[in-house]
Amino acid sequence: MSFKVLVSDSLAKEGVEILKKAPGIEVDVKTGLKPDELKAIIGQYDGLAVRSATNVTADVIAIAEKMKVIGRAGIGVDNIDVPAASAKGIVVMNTPGGNTTTTAEHTVAMMMSLARWIPQATSTTKGGKWEKKKFMGSELFNKTLGVVGLGNIGSIVADRALGLKMHVLAFDPFVTQEKAQAMGIELATLDQIWERADFITVHTPLTDKTRGLLNKDTFAKMKKGVRIINCARGGIVDEKDLYDAIKEGKVAGAAFDVFVEEPVPADHPLLTLDEVIVTPHLGASTDEAQVNVSIAIAEQIVEYLTSGGIRNAVNVPSVSPEALPTLQPYLRLAESMGAMQAQLAQGNLKKVTVEYAGDVVNLGVAPITVAFQKGFFDAITEGVNYVNAPVMARERGIEILESKHSKAEDFASTITLRTTTDKGEHVLVGALFGKNDVRIVRIDEFLVEIVPTGTVVLFENEDVPGVIGNVGTAMAKHGINIVQMYVGRTPSQSGTAMSVVLLEKPLTEEQVKELGSLPAIIGVRQAVLGK
């Protein structure tokens, strides 16, 4: 059997050669295709290799009749409609480890350039000036670096900073104290980082929780003279508030590799400031990284097409084709529960127990446990798939336990997640209704019945009249459409209840605060599913 693979973005020649030399594979390299041009030819290909330029939309996927695998040479798959590919049975792969070191090194280079004014001094010296006094720098030795997000890239940055004899504070609620101590760093809250750090670098995905994470309020809490580095995602730092903080003298400088709008507009206010260093999204731009991701994705595509082997798939676990149809609803349920728990559980994570009860114990539950981990980490970081999710848990020192019970109390099968943090235990229970309909049936001590999709907002409230009306009125004031609402009580009817609301889009931080101030509301939490 022969297969055709289209390479539609620039791939290093080493990767293209692997595809061309593979027996039974014919390769076409056609870069710079316009959407209509891609649609005109995509139907003849079994495989597609892309980077970030090609947008593999649902429209493209719909007419890709022969397509079996899409490979992204890089971490992010935001230019690929993964749900559409999954619905059509197309495997989507990425290369999550290919860019980590180079992005971390770029962050360190930006920090050192920021401390010593290297780009600015280079520019004026080449312009015929000799301004030693103007560019008085700052040592990194004995300074405190605040790392927000201790995933693959953040961990490497922290390690390199320790080599420079810096003190490292890190915020990551999914890293245990034991793991942090082993790395030689100090876990801290965000407020502690704002108050103590001389340099702050962010390494989180851009989500509704991290958008504008560094803003005028957080800048006000920081030390005078702090320096900010963002080589992660544009939007994590509020660019207007940063401009104001630099002009006011609160922030001494900033180094940005990413912006909200890219290419960055020529009239962007930050570009007018001498205190700001910028690069055009170069985090992954090294010869080694480009070659590594190209080789990796080429090998993965060849392996899948020729032998069915799956590596670094973002939408398919390692399950035999025969078992997948039976396991699929449980995998969806576990992944949704993991994503919910990552966003709802409070405190630093220590241990997770996955309990299986009923008919599900007769299946191979290992992939279901992996699906939970995939959903969990996908909600808090990038580059997560069914292969590397368990590795992420081990690297963070998180203990994952399994237990099985032959009988479920109220359903044919249930999956229970017990998440232990330094603030207590958080519980989610999921079940299947029929063969395919997934539901969350318990949140902590509250009995509920919700479909885990979209935006889920939890209101813990006093069990008194008027709560639902107040919530509905507040939502209507902001034009927010409620898709579904469910009110759950504890079995003991202890005087508190939980109202669960499903929305079409997430609430803003201000809206969450407003809803939390309503009469009889004890607390509000939000989880965004289907990232």
Coordinates of C-alpha atoms in Angstrom, one line a residue:
M1 CA 0.0 0.0 0.0
S2 CA 1.3 3.5 -0.8
F3 CA 0.5 6.8 0.9
K4 CA 0.7 10.4 -0.2
V5 CA 1.9 13.1 2.3
L6 CA 1.7 16.8 1.8
V7 CA 4.2 19.1 3.4
S8 CA 2.5 22.5 3.4
D9 CA 4.9 24.5 5.6
S10 CA 8.6 24.9 5.7
L11 CA 10.1 21.8 7.1
A12 CA 13.9 21.2 7.6
K13 CA 15.4 19.2 4.8
E14 CA 16.3 16.4 7.2
G15 CA 12.6 15.8 7.9
V16 CA 11.6 16.0 4.3
E17 CA 14.3 13.4 3.4
I18 CA 12.9 11.0 6.0
L19 CA 9.5 11.2 4.4
K20 CA 10.9 10.8 0.9
K21 CA 13.1 7.8 1.8
A22 CA 10.3 5.9 3.6
P23 CA 9.1 2.9 1.5
G24 CA 5.6 3.3 0.2
I25 CA 5.3 7.0 0.8
E26 CA 5.1 9.7 -1.9
V27 CA 5.8 13.3 -0.8
D28 CA 4.8 16.7 -2.2
V29 CA 6.3 19.8 -0.8
K30 CA 3.9 22.8 -1.5
T31 CA 4.4 25.7 0.9
G32 CA 2.6 29.0 1.0
L33 CA -0.8 27.6 -0.2
K34 CA -3.8 29.8 0.0
P35 CA -6.9 28.3 1.7
D36 CA -8.6 27.6 -1.6
E37 CA -5.5 26.1 -3.1
L38 CA -5.2 23.8 -0.1
K39 CA -8.8 22.7 -0.3
A40 CA -8.4 22.0 -4.0
I41 CA -5.7 19.3 -3.4
I42 CA -6.1 18.1 0.1
G43 CA -8.5 15.3 -0.8
Q44 CA -5.7 13.2 -2.5
Y45 CA -3.4 13.0 0.6
D46 CA -3.2 10.5 3.5
G47 CA -0.9 12.6 5.6
L48 CA -0.2 16.3 6.2
A49 CA 2.8 17.9 7.8
V50 CA 2.5 21.5 9.0
R51 CA 4.1 24.1 11.2
S52 CA 2.2 27.2 12.2
A53 CA 1.4 28.8 8.8
T54 CA -1.2 26.4 7.5
N55 CA -4.6 26.6 9.1
V56 CA -6.2 23.2 9.0
T57 CA -9.8 24.2 9.5
A58 CA -12.9 22.1 9.8
D59 CA -13.6 23.0 6.2
V60 CA -10.3 21.6 5.1
I61 CA -10.8 18.5 7.2
A62 CA -14.3 17.9 5.8
I63 CA -13.0 17.4 2.3
A64 CA -9.8 15.5 3.3
E65 CA -11.4 12.2 2.4
K66 CA -8.2 10.1 2.6
M67 CA -6.6 11.9 5.5
K68 CA -5.3 9.6 8.2
V69 CA -2.7 11.7 10.1
I70 CA -1.9 15.4 10.6
G71 CA 1.6 16.2 12.1
R72 CA 2.5 19.5 13.6
A73 CA 6.3 20.2 13.8
G74 CA 6.1 22.1 17.1
I75 CA 4.1 22.1 20.3
G76 CA 1.0 24.1 19.7
V77 CA -1.9 22.7 17.6
D78 CA -4.1 25.8 17.7
N79 CA -3.9 26.1 13.9
I80 CA -5.5 22.6 13.6
D81 CA -9.2 21.9 14.3
V82 CA -8.5 18.9 16.6
P83 CA -12.2 18.2 17.4
A84 CA -13.0 18.1 13.7
A85 CA -10.1 15.8 13.0
S86 CA -11.1 13.5 15.9
A87 CA -14.6 13.3 14.7
K88 CA -13.3 12.1 11.3
G89 CA -10.9 9.6 12.9
I90 CA -7.8 11.6 11.9
V91 CA -4.8 11.3 14.3
V92 CA -3.2 14.6 15.2
M93 CA 0.4 14.5 16.4
N94 CA 2.8 17.2 17.6
T95 CA 6.4 17.3 18.9
P96 CA 6.1 18.6 22.5
G97 CA 9.8 18.3 23.4
G98 CA 11.4 19.9 20.4
N99 CA 11.3 23.5 21.4
T100 CA 11.7 23.5 25.1
T101 CA 15.4 24.0 25.5
T102 CA 15.7 26.6 22.8
T103 CA 12.8 28.7 24.2
A104 CA 14.2 28.4 27.7
E105 CA 17.6 29.6 26.5
H106 CA 16.0 32.5 24.7
T107 CA 14.4 33.5 28.0
V108 CA 17.7 33.5 29.8
A109 CA 19.3 35.4 26.9
M110 CA 16.6 38.0 27.1
M111 CA 17.0 38.3 30.9
M112 CA 20.8 38.8 30.6
S113 CA 20.3 41.4 27.8
L114 CA 17.8 43.2 29.9
A115 CA 20.1 43.3 32.9
R116 CA 23.0 44.7 30.9
W117 CA 21.3 46.8 28.2
I118 CA 23.1 44.8 25.5
P119 CA 20.8 45.6 22.5
Q120 CA 20.6 49.3 23.4
A121 CA 24.4 49.6 24.0
T122 CA 25.1 47.8 20.7
S123 CA 22.8 50.2 18.8
T124 CA 24.4 53.4 20.2
T125 CA 27.9 52.1 19.9
K126 CA 27.4 51.3 16.3
G127 CA 26.0 54.7 15.9
G128 CA 29.3 56.3 16.9
K129 CA 28.6 56.9 20.6
W130 CA 30.4 55.7 23.7
E131 CA 27.9 55.8 26.5
K132 CA 29.3 53.8 29.4
K133 CA 27.5 55.7 32.1
K134 CA 24.1 55.6 30.4
F135 CA 24.1 51.8 30.3
M136 CA 24.8 51.0 34.0
G137 CA 23.7 47.4 34.4
S138 CA 22.5 45.0 37.1
E139 CA 24.1 41.7 38.2
L140 CA 22.1 38.5 38.2
F141 CA 24.2 37.1 41.0
N142 CA 22.2 36.9 44.2
K143 CA 19.1 38.4 42.5
T144 CA 15.7 36.7 42.8
L145 CA 14.0 35.3 39.8
G146 CA 10.2 34.7 39.9
V147 CA 9.1 31.9 37.5
V148 CA 5.4 31.8 36.9
G149 CA 4.7 28.3 35.5
L150 CA 7.1 25.4 36.2
G151 CA 6.4 23.2 33.2
N152 CA 9.0 22.0 30.7
I153 CA 10.3 25.4 29.7
G154 CA 9.9 27.1 33.1
S155 CA 11.8 24.2 34.8
I156 CA 14.8 24.6 32.4
V157 CA 14.8 28.4 33.0
A158 CA 14.8 27.8 36.8
D159 CA 17.7 25.3 36.4
R160 CA 19.8 27.8 34.3
A161 CA 19.1 30.6 36.8
L162 CA 20.3 28.5 39.7
G163 CA 23.5 28.0 37.7
L164 CA 23.8 31.8 37.6
K165 CA 23.6 31.7 41.4
M166 CA 20.2 33.4 41.4
H167 CA 17.5 32.6 44.0
V168 CA 14.5 31.1 42.3
L169 CA 10.9 31.5 43.4
A170 CA 8.3 29.6 41.4
F171 CA 4.5 29.6 41.3
D172 CA 2.9 26.4 40.1
P173 CA 0.1 24.8 42.1
F174 CA 0.7 21.5 40.4
V175 CA 4.2 21.0 41.6
T176 CA 4.7 19.5 45.1
Q177 CA 7.0 20.9 47.8
E178 CA 9.1 17.8 47.6
K179 CA 9.7 18.2 43.9
A180 CA 10.5 21.9 44.3
Q181 CA 13.0 21.2 47.1
A182 CA 14.7 18.5 44.9
M183 CA 15.1 21.1 42.2
G184 CA 16.5 23.6 44.6
I185 CA 13.8 26.2 44.2
E186 CA 11.2 27.8 46.5
L187 CA 7.5 27.5 45.8
A188 CA 5.7 30.7 46.3
T189 CA 2.4 32.3 45.8
L190 CA 1.9 34.9 43.1
D191 CA 1.8 37.7 45.7
Q192 CA 5.1 36.5 47.1
I193 CA 6.6 36.6 43.6
W194 CA 5.3 40.1 43.0
E195 CA 6.7 41.3 46.3
R196 CA 10.1 39.7 46.3
A197 CA 11.3 39.1 42.7
D198 CA 13.9 41.3 40.9
F199 CA 13.1 39.6 37.6
I200 CA 9.8 37.9 36.7
T201 CA 9.4 35.5 33.7
V202 CA 6.1 33.9 32.7
H203 CA 5.8 30.3 31.3
T204 CA 2.1 29.5 31.2
P205 CA -0.4 29.0 28.3
L206 CA -2.8 31.9 27.5
T207 CA -6.1 31.1 29.1
D208 CA -8.9 33.1 30.6
K209 CA -7.1 32.8 34.0
T210 CA -3.7 33.9 32.7
R211 CA -4.8 36.6 30.3
G212 CA -3.7 39.9 31.8
L213 CA -2.1 38.1 34.8
L214 CA 0.5 40.8 35.1
N215 CA -1.5 44.1 35.1
K216 CA -1.7 47.4 36.9
D217 CA -2.8 45.8 40.2
T218 CA 0.1 43.3 40.2
F219 CA 2.6 45.9 39.1
A220 CA 1.6 47.9 42.1
K221 CA 2.6 45.0 44.3
M222 CA 6.1 44.6 42.8
K223 CA 9.4 45.9 43.8
K224 CA 10.5 49.2 42.3
G225 CA 12.9 48.4 39.5
V226 CA 11.5 44.9 38.7
R227 CA 12.2 43.6 35.2
I228 CA 9.6 41.5 33.2
I229 CA 10.3 38.8 30.6
N230 CA 7.6 37.2 28.4
C231 CA 8.7 34.5 25.9
A232 CA 5.5 32.5 26.4
R233 CA 2.3 33.9 25.0
G234 CA 1.2 37.5 24.1
G235 CA -1.5 38.7 26.4
I236 CA -0.3 37.2 29.7
V237 CA 1.2 40.6 30.4
D238 CA -1.2 43.5 29.9
E239 CA 0.8 45.6 27.4
K240 CA -0.8 48.9 28.1
D241 CA -0.4 48.5 31.9
L242 CA 3.2 47.5 31.4
Y243 CA 3.8 50.7 29.3
D244 CA 2.3 52.8 32.1
A245 CA 4.4 51.0 34.8
I246 CA 7.6 51.6 32.9
K247 CA 6.8 55.3 32.3
E248 CA 6.0 55.7 36.0
G249 CA 9.4 54.1 36.9
K250 CA 7.9 51.1 38.7
V251 CA 9.2 48.6 36.2
A252 CA 12.8 49.1 35.1
G253 CA 12.5 47.2 31.9
A254 CA 10.9 44.4 29.9
A255 CA 11.9 41.8 27.3
F256 CA 9.2 40.5 25.0
D257 CA 9.3 37.8 22.4
V258 CA 5.5 37.6 22.0
F259 CA 2.7 40.0 21.6
V260 CA -1.1 40.1 21.6
E261 CA -0.9 41.1 17.9
E262 CA 1.8 39.6 15.7
P263 CA 3.6 40.9 13.8
V264 CA 3.7 43.7 16.4
P265 CA 2.4 47.0 14.9
A266 CA 5.1 49.5 14.2
D267 CA 3.3 52.1 16.3
H268 CA 3.0 49.9 19.4
P269 CA 3.6 52.0 22.5
L270 CA 6.2 49.5 24.0
L271 CA 8.4 49.9 20.9
T272 CA 8.9 53.6 21.8
L273 CA 10.5 52.8 25.1
D274 CA 14.3 52.4 25.4
E275 CA 13.7 50.1 28.4
V276 CA 12.0 47.5 26.3
I277 CA 13.8 44.7 24.4
V278 CA 11.8 42.9 21.7
T279 CA 12.4 40.0 19.4
P280 CA 10.0 38.7 16.6
H281 CA 8.8 35.4 18.3
L282 CA 12.2 33.8 18.1
G283 CA 11.8 31.4 21.1
A284 CA 11.9 28.3 18.9
S285 CA 14.1 29.7 16.2
T286 CA 17.3 27.8 16.4
D287 CA 18.8 25.5 13.7
E288 CA 18.8 22.7 16.2
A289 CA 15.1 23.1 17.2
Q290 CA 13.9 23.4 13.6
V291 CA 15.8 20.2 12.6
N292 CA 14.7 18.3 15.7
V293 CA 11.0 19.0 15.3
S294 CA 11.1 18.3 11.6
I295 CA 12.8 14.9 12.1
A296 CA 10.5 14.0 14.9
I297 CA 7.2 14.7 13.1
A298 CA 8.5 13.0 9.9
E299 CA 9.4 9.9 11.8
Q300 CA 6.0 9.9 13.6
I301 CA 4.0 10.3 10.4
V302 CA 6.0 7.5 8.7
E303 CA 5.6 5.2 11.7
Y304 CA 1.8 5.7 11.8
L305 CA 1.2 5.3 8.1
T306 CA 3.5 2.2 7.7
S307 CA 2.9 0.3 10.9
G308 CA 0.1 2.0 12.9
G309 CA 2.3 3.1 15.7
I310 CA 1.2 6.3 17.5
R311 CA 3.6 8.7 19.2
N312 CA 2.7 12.1 20.7
A313 CA -0.9 12.1 19.5
V314 CA -3.0 14.8 21.0
N315 CA -6.3 13.1 20.4
V316 CA -5.8 9.4 20.5
P317 CA -4.5 7.3 23.5
S318 CA -2.6 4.1 23.1
V319 CA -5.5 1.7 22.7
S320 CA -6.1 -1.2 20.3
P321 CA -8.6 -0.5 17.5
E322 CA -10.8 -3.3 18.9
A323 CA -11.0 -1.8 22.4
L324 CA -11.3 1.9 21.4
P325 CA -15.1 2.0 20.7
T326 CA -15.9 0.6 24.2
L327 CA -13.4 2.8 26.0
Q328 CA -14.1 6.0 24.1
P329 CA -16.9 7.4 26.3
Y330 CA -14.9 6.6 29.4
L331 CA -11.9 8.4 27.9
R332 CA -14.0 11.5 27.1
L333 CA -15.4 11.4 30.6
A334 CA -12.0 11.0 32.3
E335 CA -10.4 13.8 30.2
S336 CA -13.3 16.2 31.0
M337 CA -13.1 15.3 34.7
G338 CA -9.3 15.9 34.7
A339 CA -9.7 19.3 33.1
M340 CA -12.5 20.3 35.6
Q341 CA -10.5 19.1 38.6
A342 CA -7.4 21.0 37.5
Q343 CA -9.4 24.3 37.5
L344 CA -11.6 23.7 40.5
A345 CA -9.3 22.1 43.1
Q346 CA -7.8 24.6 45.4
G347 CA -4.3 24.5 46.9
N348 CA -1.0 22.8 45.9
L349 CA -1.6 19.3 44.5
K350 CA -0.1 16.3 46.3
K351 CA -1.9 13.2 45.3
V352 CA -4.7 12.0 43.0
T353 CA -6.6 8.7 43.4
V354 CA -8.6 7.4 40.5
E355 CA -11.3 5.0 41.7
Y356 CA -13.2 2.7 39.2
A357 CA -16.4 0.9 40.2
G358 CA -18.8 -1.3 38.4
D359 CA -18.6 -2.6 34.8
V360 CA -15.6 -0.4 33.9
V361 CA -13.2 -2.4 36.0
N362 CA -13.6 -5.2 33.5
L363 CA -12.0 -3.0 30.8
G364 CA -8.3 -2.1 30.6
V365 CA -8.5 1.1 32.8
A366 CA -4.9 2.2 32.3
P367 CA -5.7 4.4 29.2
I368 CA -8.6 6.0 31.2
T369 CA -6.2 7.0 33.9
V370 CA -3.9 8.5 31.3
A371 CA -6.9 10.3 29.8
F372 CA -7.6 11.9 33.1
Q373 CA -3.9 13.1 33.3
K374 CA -4.1 14.4 29.8
G375 CA -7.2 16.5 30.6
F376 CA -5.7 17.6 33.9
F377 CA -2.4 19.0 32.4
D378 CA -4.0 20.2 29.2
A379 CA -6.0 22.7 31.3
I380 CA -2.8 24.2 32.8
T381 CA 0.0 23.9 30.3
E382 CA 0.7 23.4 26.6
G383 CA 2.1 20.5 24.6
V384 CA 0.2 17.8 26.5
N385 CA -0.8 14.5 24.9
Y386 CA -1.5 10.9 25.9
V387 CA 2.1 10.0 25.8
N388 CA 3.7 12.8 27.9
A389 CA 0.9 13.4 30.4
P390 CA 2.1 10.7 32.8
V391 CA 5.6 12.0 32.5
M392 CA 4.4 15.5 33.5
A393 CA 2.8 14.0 36.6
R394 CA 6.0 12.2 37.6
E395 CA 8.2 15.3 36.9
R396 CA 6.0 17.3 39.2
G397 CA 6.1 14.7 42.0
I398 CA 2.4 14.0 41.8
E399 CA 1.4 10.6 43.0
I400 CA -1.3 8.9 40.8
L401 CA -3.1 5.9 42.4
E402 CA -5.7 3.6 41.1
S403 CA -8.3 1.5 42.9
K404 CA -11.0 -0.8 41.6
H405 CA -14.4 -1.9 43.1
S406 CA -16.6 -4.5 41.4
K407 CA -19.8 -2.8 42.3
A408 CA -20.9 0.8 41.8
E409 CA -23.6 2.2 44.2
D410 CA -26.0 4.0 41.9
F411 CA -24.8 3.5 38.3
A412 CA -23.5 0.6 36.2
S413 CA -20.0 2.2 36.3
T414 CA -18.5 5.3 38.0
I415 CA -15.1 7.0 37.9
T416 CA -14.1 9.0 41.0
L417 CA -11.3 11.5 41.2
R418 CA -10.0 12.2 44.7
T419 CA -7.5 15.1 44.6
T420 CA -5.5 15.8 47.7
T421 CA -4.0 19.3 48.1
D422 CA -2.5 21.1 51.0
K423 CA -6.1 22.6 51.5
G424 CA -7.9 19.3 51.7
E425 CA -9.6 16.7 49.4
H426 CA -11.6 17.5 46.3
V427 CA -13.9 14.9 44.8
L428 CA -15.5 14.5 41.3
V429 CA -17.6 11.5 40.4
G430 CA -18.5 10.8 36.8
A431 CA -20.8 8.2 35.2
L432 CA -22.2 7.1 31.9
F433 CA -25.9 7.5 31.1
G434 CA -26.6 4.7 28.5
K435 CA -23.6 3.8 26.4
N436 CA -22.2 7.2 25.4
D437 CA -23.7 10.1 27.4
V438 CA -21.1 11.3 30.0
R439 CA -22.2 13.1 33.2
I440 CA -20.7 14.5 36.3
V441 CA -22.9 13.2 39.2
R442 CA -21.0 14.5 42.3
I443 CA -18.8 17.5 43.1
D444 CA -17.3 17.2 46.5
E445 CA -20.3 16.4 48.8
F446 CA -22.9 17.8 46.4
L447 CA -25.0 15.5 44.2
V448 CA -25.4 17.0 40.7
E449 CA -26.1 15.9 37.1
I450 CA -24.3 17.9 34.4
V451 CA -22.8 17.4 31.0
P452 CA -19.1 18.3 31.2
T453 CA -18.7 20.7 28.3
G454 CA -18.2 24.4 27.6
T455 CA -17.9 26.7 30.6
V456 CA -19.0 25.2 33.9
V457 CA -19.6 27.7 36.8
L458 CA -20.2 26.4 40.3
F459 CA -22.0 28.5 42.9
E460 CA -21.8 27.2 46.5
N461 CA -24.6 28.9 48.3
E462 CA -26.9 28.9 51.3
D463 CA -29.9 26.7 50.7
V464 CA -32.4 29.5 50.8
P465 CA -35.0 30.9 48.3
G466 CA -34.0 33.4 45.7
V467 CA -30.5 32.3 44.8
I468 CA -31.4 31.0 41.3
G469 CA -33.3 34.1 40.5
N470 CA -30.5 36.4 41.6
V471 CA -28.0 34.5 39.5
G472 CA -30.2 34.5 36.5
T473 CA -30.9 38.2 36.8
A474 CA -27.2 39.0 37.1
M475 CA -26.4 36.8 34.1
A476 CA -29.1 38.5 32.0
K477 CA -27.7 42.0 32.9
H478 CA -24.5 41.0 31.1
G479 CA -26.2 39.3 28.2
I480 CA -25.0 35.9 29.3
N481 CA -27.0 32.9 28.0
I482 CA -27.4 30.0 30.4
V483 CA -27.3 26.7 28.6
Q484 CA -28.1 24.5 31.5
M485 CA -28.6 24.9 35.3
Y486 CA -28.7 22.3 38.0
V487 CA -29.1 22.6 41.8
G488 CA -27.6 19.9 44.0
R489 CA -27.8 19.3 47.7
T490 CA -25.7 17.3 50.1
P491 CA -27.3 14.0 51.1
S492 CA -27.5 15.3 54.7
Q493 CA -29.2 18.6 53.5
S494 CA -26.7 20.5 55.6
G495 CA -28.1 24.0 54.8
T496 CA -25.8 24.6 51.8
A497 CA -26.3 23.8 48.1
M498 CA -24.4 24.0 44.9
S499 CA -25.9 25.6 41.8
V500 CA -24.1 24.5 38.6
V501 CA -24.5 26.7 35.5
L502 CA -23.3 25.8 32.0
L503 CA -22.5 28.8 29.7
E504 CA -21.5 29.3 26.1
K505 CA -18.5 31.3 27.0
P506 CA -16.4 32.0 30.1
L507 CA -17.1 34.7 32.6
T508 CA -14.7 37.6 33.0
E509 CA -12.8 38.0 36.3
E510 CA -15.0 41.0 37.1
Q511 CA -18.2 39.0 36.5
V512 CA -17.0 36.2 38.7
K513 CA -16.4 38.8 41.5
E514 CA -19.8 40.4 41.0
L515 CA -21.6 37.0 41.1
G516 CA -19.7 36.1 44.2
S517 CA -21.0 39.2 46.0
L518 CA -24.7 38.2 45.5
P519 CA -26.8 37.4 48.6
A520 CA -26.4 33.9 50.0
I521 CA -23.5 33.1 47.6
I522 CA -20.6 31.5 49.5
G523 CA -18.2 31.0 46.6
V524 CA -17.9 30.9 42.8
R525 CA -15.6 28.7 40.7
Q526 CA -15.3 28.3 37.0
A527 CA -13.9 25.6 34.7
V528 CA -13.5 26.0 30.9
L529 CA -13.6 22.6 29.1
G530 CA -12.9 21.7 25.5
K531 CA -9.6 23.7 25.3

